Amino acid sequence: MAATERTFRSIRGALSAACALAGVGGVATSHATEVETAILGYTEPNRVSALETVLQARHDFGSGRLANFKVVYDALTGASASGSVPSAAVQTFTRPSGRGSYTTAPGETPLDDTFRDARVAVSGGATLPLGRLSTVSAGLYGSGEHDYTSLGANASFTRDFDRRNRTLSAGVSFSRDTVTPEGGRPIPFAPMAATGPDQPRLAGDGSKDVADAMLGLVQVIDRATLVQFTYSLSRVTGYQTDPYKLVSVVDPTSGAPVDQLFENRPDARTKHILFGRVKRQLSHGVADLSYRFMTDDWGIASHTIELRDRVALGGGGKYLQPHVRFYRQSAADFYARWLLDGAALPDHATADYRLGEFGAWTFGLEHGRDIGRDHRLTARVEYYRQSGDGHPAGAPGDLAGFDLFPVVDAWIFQVGYSFGS
């Protein structure tokens, strides 16, 4: 019975941690200090590479009083797709700063190869008990990079019911993000100018407000099974255009680019997110299956199905955890791979593939083991593949022969070390 109860607490602790990561708080099961560190590498061959380091600590002061702290540093470099279409001729693009240019070979996807950035993010919070069955949590968040800052705060409330077999939670968060792009903010739909100081720009920085609210339920089904349901509402208002993305204007007959315009996105977005998860103790370990549905008023709907199956490998806390994830999304209403020369401009348009229709698979494997009392080492490798329609109907002229949505492959590597007492 004791072993079963420990397993029960372990599953519940994992789900509570998932709730906390999602911003709705949660009840930690530790009664001491726990420190987790990780180094993560991400690479898209011939495109972006990133390195991220994470340090987070959590301390239990007893009587339900908890505190946590997290620092993340990441650096990115490589080439990023601008949104412009390939051409049968060499293309020359002005860099976002207006100082310098880069060229793209015939038939190649335009990539700005000077993409470099570094970010530091710091967050912390505390949880206090409200009586025997309730807790309240609050936290602060801040991150900064050379052209983007974000400051935010969050608060949540949880209450246990049914002899602690059911936990209801509610949370809110708010953040303000400010973007100060290289060379200033482009005027929406303004044509990209030649290299020099005369790029058309908007005055001042861009900012947006992000307000989120969340309701959650964690329910114990039996001695081996937990389920979790979450509904989230997110409202974003303000500057949401990517100042580094372009949309090509092409000749209706030949498909040759005749101009490059800066994109333009709506200044408001509302998202609804439903999330469900079941976690069950099996004879070989723990299986974790989840589904997430998102829809917004930009016309995007996405589905995410994810499965992790942790297989215990005897003593020493050793395990293997295969992971598979499927993702599919529809395109935003204003997604346009190109605009036709001579046609009226739409209210909004973007060629950013992240707002287009695509699907993606992720396959991964994680291994973990204890390396001494209260010390643990983990290693994870994952492969990600994203694909969309590279030959959309109606592509004029030369565009019909180009791949307008190249497959994106990525590898992720992570090593983690944690300890606590």
Coordinates of C-alpha atoms in Angstrom, one line a residue:
M1 CA 0.0 0.0 0.0
A2 CA 2.8 2.4 0.9
A3 CA 4.4 1.9 -2.6
T4 CA 1.1 2.5 -4.3
E5 CA 0.6 5.8 -2.3
R6 CA 4.0 7.0 -3.3
T7 CA 3.3 6.3 -6.9
F8 CA 0.0 8.1 -6.5
R9 CA 1.7 11.2 -5.1
S10 CA 4.4 11.0 -7.8
I11 CA 1.8 11.2 -10.6
R12 CA -0.1 13.9 -8.9
G13 CA 3.0 15.9 -8.4
A14 CA 3.9 15.7 -12.1
L15 CA 0.5 17.0 -13.0
S16 CA 0.6 19.7 -10.5
A17 CA 4.0 20.7 -11.9
A18 CA 2.3 20.8 -15.4
C19 CA -0.3 23.1 -14.0
A20 CA 2.3 25.4 -12.5
L21 CA 4.2 25.5 -15.8
A22 CA 1.0 26.5 -17.5
G23 CA 0.6 29.4 -15.1
V24 CA -2.2 28.1 -13.0
G25 CA -0.2 27.4 -9.9
G26 CA -0.1 23.9 -8.3
V27 CA 0.9 22.2 -5.1
A28 CA 4.5 21.0 -4.9
T29 CA 5.1 17.8 -3.1
S30 CA 8.7 18.5 -1.9
H31 CA 9.5 19.7 1.6
A32 CA 13.1 20.9 0.8
T33 CA 15.1 22.8 -1.8
E34 CA 15.2 21.4 -5.3
V35 CA 17.5 22.8 -8.0
E36 CA 17.2 21.9 -11.7
T37 CA 19.6 22.9 -14.5
A38 CA 19.6 22.1 -18.2
I39 CA 21.4 22.9 -21.4
L40 CA 19.4 22.7 -24.6
G41 CA 20.7 22.9 -28.2
Y42 CA 18.4 23.4 -31.2
T43 CA 19.5 23.4 -34.8
E44 CA 17.7 23.6 -38.2
P45 CA 20.3 22.6 -40.7
N46 CA 21.3 25.6 -42.9
R47 CA 19.0 27.8 -40.8
V48 CA 18.7 28.7 -37.2
S49 CA 20.7 27.3 -34.3
A50 CA 20.0 28.1 -30.6
L51 CA 21.6 27.3 -27.3
E52 CA 19.7 27.7 -24.0
T53 CA 20.6 27.3 -20.4
V54 CA 18.1 27.0 -17.6
L55 CA 18.5 27.3 -13.8
Q56 CA 15.5 27.0 -11.6
A57 CA 15.1 26.4 -7.9
R58 CA 12.2 25.7 -5.6
H59 CA 12.1 25.8 -1.8
D60 CA 9.4 24.5 0.5
F61 CA 9.3 26.5 3.8
G62 CA 6.8 24.0 5.2
S63 CA 3.1 24.4 6.0
G64 CA 2.3 24.8 2.3
R65 CA 4.6 27.9 1.8
L66 CA 6.7 27.6 -1.4
A67 CA 9.0 29.8 -3.4
N68 CA 10.5 29.4 -6.9
F69 CA 13.0 31.2 -9.0
K70 CA 14.1 30.6 -12.6
V71 CA 16.7 32.1 -15.0
V72 CA 17.0 31.3 -18.7
Y73 CA 19.6 32.5 -21.1
D74 CA 19.4 31.6 -24.8
A75 CA 21.3 32.7 -27.9
L76 CA 20.2 32.3 -31.5
T77 CA 22.1 32.6 -34.7
G78 CA 21.7 31.7 -38.4
A79 CA 19.3 32.4 -41.2
S80 CA 15.7 33.2 -41.0
A81 CA 13.1 33.1 -43.8
S82 CA 12.0 36.6 -44.7
G83 CA 8.6 35.6 -46.3
S84 CA 9.6 36.6 -49.8
V85 CA 9.1 34.1 -52.6
P86 CA 11.9 32.6 -54.7
S87 CA 12.7 34.0 -58.1
A88 CA 14.2 32.8 -61.4
A89 CA 16.8 35.7 -61.0
V90 CA 19.2 36.7 -58.3
Q91 CA 17.4 38.8 -55.7
T92 CA 19.0 41.5 -53.5
F93 CA 17.4 42.4 -50.1
T94 CA 18.1 45.3 -47.8
R95 CA 18.9 44.2 -44.2
P96 CA 16.3 45.2 -41.6
S97 CA 18.7 47.9 -40.2
G98 CA 19.0 49.5 -43.7
R99 CA 22.7 49.1 -43.4
G100 CA 23.8 46.5 -45.9
S101 CA 22.2 43.9 -48.1
Y102 CA 22.2 40.2 -48.9
T103 CA 21.4 38.2 -52.1
T104 CA 19.5 35.1 -52.8
A105 CA 20.3 32.7 -55.6
P106 CA 17.7 31.8 -58.3
G107 CA 15.2 29.3 -57.1
E108 CA 16.3 29.6 -53.4
T109 CA 14.1 30.7 -50.5
P110 CA 15.2 34.2 -49.4
L111 CA 17.0 33.9 -46.0
D112 CA 18.5 36.7 -44.0
D113 CA 21.7 35.0 -42.7
T114 CA 22.5 37.7 -40.1
F115 CA 19.9 36.6 -37.6
R116 CA 21.5 36.9 -34.2
D117 CA 20.0 37.4 -30.8
A118 CA 20.4 36.7 -27.1
R119 CA 17.8 36.7 -24.4
V120 CA 17.7 36.6 -20.6
A121 CA 14.5 35.8 -18.8
V122 CA 14.0 35.9 -15.1
S123 CA 10.9 34.8 -13.2
G124 CA 10.0 34.1 -9.6
G125 CA 6.9 33.4 -7.5
A126 CA 5.5 32.3 -4.2
T127 CA 2.7 30.1 -3.0
L128 CA 0.9 30.5 0.4
P129 CA -1.8 28.4 2.0
L130 CA -5.3 29.7 2.6
G131 CA -6.6 27.4 5.2
R132 CA -6.2 23.6 4.9
L133 CA -7.5 23.1 1.3
S134 CA -6.6 26.3 -0.7
T135 CA -3.5 28.0 -1.9
V136 CA -2.8 31.3 -3.6
S137 CA 0.2 32.0 -5.8
A138 CA 1.7 35.0 -7.4
G139 CA 4.7 35.7 -9.6
L140 CA 6.7 38.1 -11.7
Y141 CA 8.4 37.7 -15.1
G142 CA 10.8 39.7 -17.1
S143 CA 12.9 39.1 -20.2
G144 CA 15.0 41.2 -22.5
E145 CA 16.9 41.0 -25.8
H146 CA 18.4 43.7 -27.9
D147 CA 15.1 44.5 -29.7
Y148 CA 12.4 43.1 -27.4
T149 CA 11.4 43.3 -23.7
S150 CA 8.6 41.7 -21.8
L151 CA 7.4 42.3 -18.3
G152 CA 4.6 40.4 -16.7
A153 CA 2.9 39.2 -13.5
N154 CA 0.6 36.3 -12.7
A155 CA -1.7 35.1 -9.9
S156 CA -3.6 31.9 -9.3
F157 CA -5.9 30.2 -6.8
T158 CA -6.3 26.5 -6.2
R159 CA -8.7 24.5 -3.9
D160 CA -8.9 20.8 -3.2
F161 CA -12.2 18.9 -2.9
D162 CA -13.3 15.4 -2.4
R163 CA -10.6 14.4 0.1
R164 CA -8.0 16.0 -2.1
N165 CA -9.0 13.9 -5.1
R166 CA -10.1 16.9 -7.1
T167 CA -8.3 20.2 -7.5
L168 CA -9.9 23.3 -9.1
S169 CA -7.7 26.2 -10.1
A170 CA -8.0 29.6 -11.7
G171 CA -5.3 31.9 -12.8
V172 CA -4.7 35.2 -14.6
S173 CA -1.6 36.8 -16.0
F174 CA -0.7 40.1 -17.7
S175 CA 2.3 41.2 -19.6
R176 CA 3.5 44.2 -21.7
D177 CA 5.9 43.6 -24.5
T178 CA 7.9 46.3 -26.3
V179 CA 9.6 45.8 -29.6
T180 CA 12.4 48.2 -30.8
P181 CA 13.5 46.6 -34.1
E182 CA 16.7 47.3 -36.0
G183 CA 16.3 50.4 -38.0
G184 CA 12.8 51.2 -36.5
R185 CA 9.3 49.9 -37.2
P186 CA 8.5 49.6 -40.9
I187 CA 5.4 51.3 -42.2
P188 CA 2.9 48.5 -43.0
F189 CA 2.9 47.6 -46.7
A190 CA 5.7 50.1 -47.4
P191 CA 8.1 48.9 -50.1
M192 CA 11.5 47.8 -49.0
A193 CA 13.9 50.6 -49.9
A194 CA 17.4 50.2 -51.2
T195 CA 20.3 50.2 -48.7
G196 CA 20.6 53.5 -47.0
P197 CA 19.1 55.7 -44.3
D198 CA 15.9 56.4 -46.1
Q199 CA 13.8 53.4 -45.0
P200 CA 10.2 54.4 -44.4
R201 CA 9.6 54.0 -40.6
L202 CA 6.9 54.5 -38.0
A203 CA 7.6 56.8 -35.1
G204 CA 8.4 55.2 -31.7
D205 CA 8.5 51.7 -30.4
G206 CA 5.8 49.1 -30.8
S207 CA 4.1 47.6 -27.8
K208 CA 1.4 45.1 -27.0
D209 CA -0.5 43.9 -24.0
V210 CA -1.2 40.2 -23.3
A211 CA -3.9 39.2 -20.8
D212 CA -4.6 35.6 -20.1
A213 CA -7.1 33.8 -17.9
M214 CA -7.3 30.1 -17.1
L215 CA -9.5 27.6 -15.4
G216 CA -8.3 24.1 -14.6
L217 CA -9.4 20.8 -13.1
V218 CA -7.3 17.9 -11.9
Q219 CA -9.3 14.8 -10.9
V220 CA -8.1 11.5 -9.4
I221 CA -9.9 8.7 -11.3
D222 CA -8.5 5.7 -9.4
R223 CA -5.3 4.7 -7.7
A224 CA -3.4 4.8 -10.9
T225 CA -5.1 7.4 -13.1
L226 CA -5.3 11.2 -13.1
V227 CA -7.0 13.5 -15.6
Q228 CA -6.6 17.2 -16.2
F229 CA -8.7 19.7 -18.1
T230 CA -7.8 23.3 -18.8
Y231 CA -9.5 26.2 -20.6
S232 CA -7.5 29.3 -21.4
L233 CA -8.5 32.6 -22.9
S234 CA -5.9 35.0 -24.2
R235 CA -6.3 38.5 -25.5
V236 CA -3.5 40.4 -27.2
T237 CA -3.8 44.0 -28.2
G238 CA -1.2 46.3 -29.8
Y239 CA 1.6 46.0 -32.3
Q240 CA 1.8 42.3 -33.5
T241 CA 3.4 42.8 -36.9
D242 CA 6.8 41.2 -37.4
P243 CA 9.0 44.1 -38.5
Y244 CA 11.4 41.7 -40.2
K245 CA 8.9 39.9 -42.5
L246 CA 8.2 40.7 -46.1
V247 CA 5.4 39.9 -48.6
S248 CA 6.4 39.6 -52.3
V249 CA 4.3 41.4 -55.0
V250 CA 4.6 39.3 -58.2
D251 CA 3.8 39.8 -61.8
P252 CA 0.4 38.0 -62.5
T253 CA 1.7 36.3 -65.6
S254 CA 5.4 35.5 -65.0
G255 CA 5.3 35.2 -61.2
A256 CA 8.5 37.3 -61.0
P257 CA 8.8 39.5 -57.9
V258 CA 8.3 43.2 -58.8
D259 CA 8.3 44.6 -55.2
Q260 CA 8.8 43.6 -51.6
L261 CA 6.4 45.0 -49.0
F262 CA 6.6 44.9 -45.2
E263 CA 3.8 42.8 -43.8
N264 CA 0.9 44.0 -41.8
R265 CA -1.0 42.1 -39.1
P266 CA -4.1 43.0 -37.1
D267 CA -3.6 44.8 -33.8
A268 CA -5.9 42.5 -31.8
R269 CA -6.1 38.7 -31.3
T270 CA -8.2 36.5 -29.1
K271 CA -7.4 32.9 -28.6
H272 CA -9.4 30.1 -26.9
I273 CA -7.4 27.0 -25.8
L274 CA -8.8 23.7 -24.5
F275 CA -6.4 21.1 -23.1
G276 CA -6.9 17.6 -21.8
R277 CA -4.5 15.1 -20.4
V278 CA -4.7 11.6 -18.9
K279 CA -1.8 10.1 -16.9
R280 CA -1.8 6.5 -15.9
Q281 CA 0.5 4.2 -13.9
L282 CA 1.1 1.0 -15.9
S283 CA 3.0 -2.1 -15.1
H284 CA 6.1 -0.9 -16.9
G285 CA 5.9 2.8 -15.9
V286 CA 3.7 5.9 -16.6
A287 CA 1.9 6.8 -19.8
D288 CA 1.0 10.5 -20.4
L289 CA -1.4 11.3 -23.3
S290 CA -2.6 14.9 -24.0
Y291 CA -4.6 16.8 -26.6
R292 CA -4.7 20.6 -27.1
F293 CA -7.1 22.6 -29.3
M294 CA -6.6 26.3 -30.1
T295 CA -8.7 28.6 -32.2
D296 CA -8.5 32.4 -32.6
D297 CA -10.1 35.2 -34.5
W298 CA -7.3 35.3 -37.0
G299 CA -8.7 32.1 -38.5
I300 CA -6.1 29.7 -37.1
A301 CA -7.2 26.4 -35.6
S302 CA -4.6 24.0 -34.3
H303 CA -4.6 20.4 -32.9
T304 CA -1.8 18.9 -30.9
I305 CA -1.6 15.3 -29.8
E306 CA 1.2 14.2 -27.6
L307 CA 2.2 10.9 -26.0
R308 CA 5.0 10.1 -23.5
D309 CA 5.5 6.6 -22.2
R310 CA 8.0 6.3 -19.4
V311 CA 9.5 2.8 -19.0
A312 CA 11.3 2.0 -15.8
L313 CA 14.6 0.2 -16.2
G314 CA 15.1 -1.4 -12.8
G315 CA 16.7 0.3 -9.8
G316 CA 18.6 3.6 -9.6
G317 CA 15.7 5.6 -11.0
K318 CA 16.7 4.6 -14.5
Y319 CA 14.1 5.1 -17.3
L320 CA 13.6 5.5 -21.0
Q321 CA 10.8 7.8 -22.2
P322 CA 9.8 7.7 -25.9
H323 CA 7.9 10.8 -27.0
V324 CA 5.8 11.5 -30.1
R325 CA 3.9 14.7 -30.9
F326 CA 1.6 15.6 -33.9
Y327 CA 0.7 19.2 -34.7
R328 CA -1.6 20.5 -37.4
Q329 CA -2.8 24.1 -37.9
S330 CA -4.9 26.0 -40.5
A331 CA -3.7 29.3 -42.0
A332 CA -4.6 32.7 -40.8
D333 CA -7.2 34.5 -42.8
F334 CA -4.7 37.1 -44.0
Y335 CA -1.9 34.6 -44.8
A336 CA -0.8 35.2 -48.4
R337 CA 2.3 33.6 -49.9
W338 CA 2.3 36.4 -52.5
L339 CA 0.4 39.4 -53.7
L340 CA -0.4 40.2 -57.3
D341 CA 0.9 43.3 -58.9
G342 CA -2.0 45.7 -59.9
A343 CA -4.5 44.2 -57.4
A344 CA -5.8 46.2 -54.5
L345 CA -4.0 45.6 -51.2
P346 CA -5.8 43.7 -48.5
D347 CA -6.3 45.1 -45.0
H348 CA -3.7 42.8 -43.7
A349 CA -1.2 40.3 -45.1
T350 CA 1.7 38.1 -44.0
A351 CA 3.8 35.4 -45.7
D352 CA 5.2 34.2 -42.4
Y353 CA 5.1 30.4 -42.7
R354 CA 4.3 30.2 -38.9
L355 CA 0.9 31.6 -39.7
G356 CA 0.4 29.4 -42.7
E357 CA -1.2 25.9 -43.0
F358 CA 1.2 23.2 -42.0
G359 CA 1.7 20.0 -40.0
A360 CA 4.6 18.8 -37.9
W361 CA 5.8 15.6 -36.2
T362 CA 8.2 15.3 -33.3
F363 CA 9.9 12.1 -32.2
G364 CA 12.0 11.9 -29.1
L365 CA 13.7 9.8 -26.5
E366 CA 14.7 10.7 -23.0
H367 CA 16.8 8.8 -20.5
G368 CA 17.1 9.6 -16.8
R369 CA 18.9 8.1 -13.9
D370 CA 19.9 8.8 -10.3
I371 CA 23.6 9.5 -9.8
G372 CA 23.7 9.5 -6.1
R373 CA 21.3 10.4 -3.3
D374 CA 19.0 13.2 -4.4
H375 CA 21.0 13.8 -7.6
R376 CA 19.5 13.0 -11.1
L377 CA 20.8 13.2 -14.6
T378 CA 18.7 13.3 -17.8
A379 CA 19.4 13.4 -21.5
R380 CA 17.0 14.0 -24.3
V381 CA 17.1 14.0 -28.1
E382 CA 14.3 14.9 -30.4
Y383 CA 13.7 15.2 -34.2
Y384 CA 11.2 17.7 -35.5
R385 CA 9.8 17.9 -39.1
Q386 CA 7.5 20.5 -40.4
S387 CA 5.9 20.5 -43.8
G388 CA 3.3 22.5 -45.7
D389 CA 2.0 22.9 -49.3
G390 CA 5.0 23.9 -51.3
H391 CA 3.1 24.1 -54.6
P392 CA -0.2 25.9 -53.8
A393 CA -2.9 26.2 -56.5
G394 CA -2.9 29.3 -58.5
A395 CA 0.8 30.1 -58.3
P396 CA 1.5 32.2 -61.4
G397 CA 4.4 31.7 -63.9
D398 CA 7.7 30.6 -62.4
L399 CA 6.3 30.3 -58.9
A400 CA 4.4 27.1 -59.9
G401 CA 7.8 25.4 -60.3
F402 CA 9.3 26.5 -57.0
D403 CA 8.9 25.0 -53.6
L404 CA 7.1 27.8 -51.7
F405 CA 7.0 25.9 -48.3
P406 CA 10.3 24.0 -47.9
V407 CA 10.3 21.3 -45.3
V408 CA 11.9 22.4 -42.0
D409 CA 13.9 19.8 -40.1
A410 CA 15.2 20.4 -36.6
W411 CA 17.2 18.5 -33.9
I412 CA 16.9 19.2 -30.2
F413 CA 19.4 18.0 -27.6
Q414 CA 19.1 18.5 -23.9
V415 CA 21.1 17.5 -20.8
G416 CA 19.6 18.1 -17.4
Y417 CA 21.0 17.8 -13.9
S418 CA 18.9 18.2 -10.7
F419 CA 19.5 17.8 -7.0
G420 CA 17.6 18.5 -3.8
S421 CA 17.4 17.6 -0.2

